[in-house]
C-alpha positions as a printed NumPy array, in Angstrom:
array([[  0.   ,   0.   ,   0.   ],
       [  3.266,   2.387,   0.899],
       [  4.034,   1.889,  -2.94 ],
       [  0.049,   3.326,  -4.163],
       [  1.101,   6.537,  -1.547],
       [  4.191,   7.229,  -3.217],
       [  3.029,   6.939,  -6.749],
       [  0.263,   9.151,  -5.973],
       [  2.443,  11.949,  -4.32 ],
       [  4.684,  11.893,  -6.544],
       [  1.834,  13.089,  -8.719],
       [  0.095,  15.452,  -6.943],
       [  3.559,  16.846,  -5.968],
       [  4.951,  17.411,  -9.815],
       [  0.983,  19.051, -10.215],
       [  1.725,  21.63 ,  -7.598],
       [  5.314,  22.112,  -9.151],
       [  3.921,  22.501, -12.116],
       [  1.174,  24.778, -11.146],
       [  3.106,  27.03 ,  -9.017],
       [  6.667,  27.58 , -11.04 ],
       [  8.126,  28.3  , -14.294],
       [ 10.508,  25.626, -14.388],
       [ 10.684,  24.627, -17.86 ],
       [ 12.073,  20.911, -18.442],
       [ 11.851,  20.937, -22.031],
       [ 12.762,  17.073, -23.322],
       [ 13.503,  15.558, -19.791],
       [ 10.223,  13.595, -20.019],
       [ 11.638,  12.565, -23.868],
       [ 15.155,  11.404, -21.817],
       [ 13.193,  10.277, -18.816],
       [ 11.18 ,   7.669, -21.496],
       [ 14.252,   6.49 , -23.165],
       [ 15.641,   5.704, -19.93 ],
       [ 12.317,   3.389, -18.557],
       [ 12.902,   1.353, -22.06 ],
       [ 16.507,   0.952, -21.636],
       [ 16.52 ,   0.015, -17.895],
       [ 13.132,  -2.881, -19.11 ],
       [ 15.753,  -3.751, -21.868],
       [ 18.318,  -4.562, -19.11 ],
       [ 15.559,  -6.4  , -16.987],
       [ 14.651,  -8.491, -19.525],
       [ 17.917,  -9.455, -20.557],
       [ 18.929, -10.022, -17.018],
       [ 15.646, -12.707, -17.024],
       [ 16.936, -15.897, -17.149],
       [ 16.007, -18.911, -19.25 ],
       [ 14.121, -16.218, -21.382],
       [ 15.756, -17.192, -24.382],
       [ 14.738, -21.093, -23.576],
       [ 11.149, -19.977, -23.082],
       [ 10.859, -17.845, -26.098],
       [ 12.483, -21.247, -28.246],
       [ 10.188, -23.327, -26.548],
       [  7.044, -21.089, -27.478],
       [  8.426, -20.752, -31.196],
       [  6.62 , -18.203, -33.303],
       [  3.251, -18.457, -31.867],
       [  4.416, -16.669, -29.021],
       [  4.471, -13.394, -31.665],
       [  1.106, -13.2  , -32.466],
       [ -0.067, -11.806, -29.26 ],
       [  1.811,  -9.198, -29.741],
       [  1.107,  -8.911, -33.455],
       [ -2.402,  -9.003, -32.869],
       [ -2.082,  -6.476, -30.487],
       [ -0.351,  -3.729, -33.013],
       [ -2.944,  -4.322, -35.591],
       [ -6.129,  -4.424, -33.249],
       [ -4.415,  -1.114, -32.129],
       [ -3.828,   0.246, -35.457],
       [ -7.03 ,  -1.228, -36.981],
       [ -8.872,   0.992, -33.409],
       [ -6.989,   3.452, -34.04 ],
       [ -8.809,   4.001, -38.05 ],
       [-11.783,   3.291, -37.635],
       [-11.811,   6.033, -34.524],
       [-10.338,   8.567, -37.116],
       [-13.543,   7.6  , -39.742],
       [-16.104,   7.846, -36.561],
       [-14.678,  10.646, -34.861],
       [-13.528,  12.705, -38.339],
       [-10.09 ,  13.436, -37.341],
       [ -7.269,  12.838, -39.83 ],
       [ -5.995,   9.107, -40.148],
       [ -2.331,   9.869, -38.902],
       [ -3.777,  11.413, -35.798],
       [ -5.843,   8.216, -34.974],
       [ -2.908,   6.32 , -36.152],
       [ -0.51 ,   7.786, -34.093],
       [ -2.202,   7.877, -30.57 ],
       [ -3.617,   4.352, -31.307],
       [  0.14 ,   3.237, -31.748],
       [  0.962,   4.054, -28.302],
       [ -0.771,   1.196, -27.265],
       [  0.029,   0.844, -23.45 ],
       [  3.944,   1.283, -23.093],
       [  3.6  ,   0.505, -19.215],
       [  2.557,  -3.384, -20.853],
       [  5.887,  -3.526, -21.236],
       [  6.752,  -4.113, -17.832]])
C-alpha cells in the first residue's frame, strides 16, 4: 500500500510544481522515457532462461503481440472515420498502445 502513496504523491507533488513555477524541463520527459525502455531492456535481458522460453514457445508466441499492433492500429482508423479526425492522428495515438505493458 506504501508503494500506491508514493506513486500518488509523486503526482500530486509534480501538479503543484507545475502549477506554481516556471521551471521549464523541455525534453527531460523525452530522456526520462528512453531511460524506462533501456533500464526494461536490461531487466529483460537479465531474465533468465528467457531465451529457452521464447524457443520453446516458437513463433506463436508473436502473435499476441502482433495481434495487439494491428487491433491497435485497426482501433486506431476506424476512430479517425467515426470521430472525423485525420488518419495519422488516430494512427498515431492508437500506436501508443500501453507502453507501461511492457513491464
Amino acid at each position: 500500500m506504501s508503494f500506491l502513496y508514493l506513486v500518488v504523491s509523486s503526482l500530486l507533488l509534480g501538479m503543484l510544481v507545475g502549477k506554481y513555477t516556471t521551471l521549464d524541463f523541455g525534453n527531460l520527459y523525452e530522456f526520462m522515457l528512453y531511460l524506462l525502455i533501456f533500464t526494461i531492456g536490461i531487466d529483460i535481458g537479465k531474465s533468465k532462461g528467457l531465451r529457452e522460453e521464447l524457443k520453446k514457445l516458437g513463433k506463436l508466441s508473436l502473435l499476441l503481440p502482433a495481434s495487439t499492433v494491428v487491433g491497435s492500429l485497426a482501433g486506431g482508423f476506424l476512430a479517425s472515420l467515426l470521430l472525423k479526425v485525420p488518419l495519422k492522428w488516430g494512427l498515431a495515438i492508437s500506436a501508443g498502445f500501453g507502453w507501461y505493458s511492457l513491464t
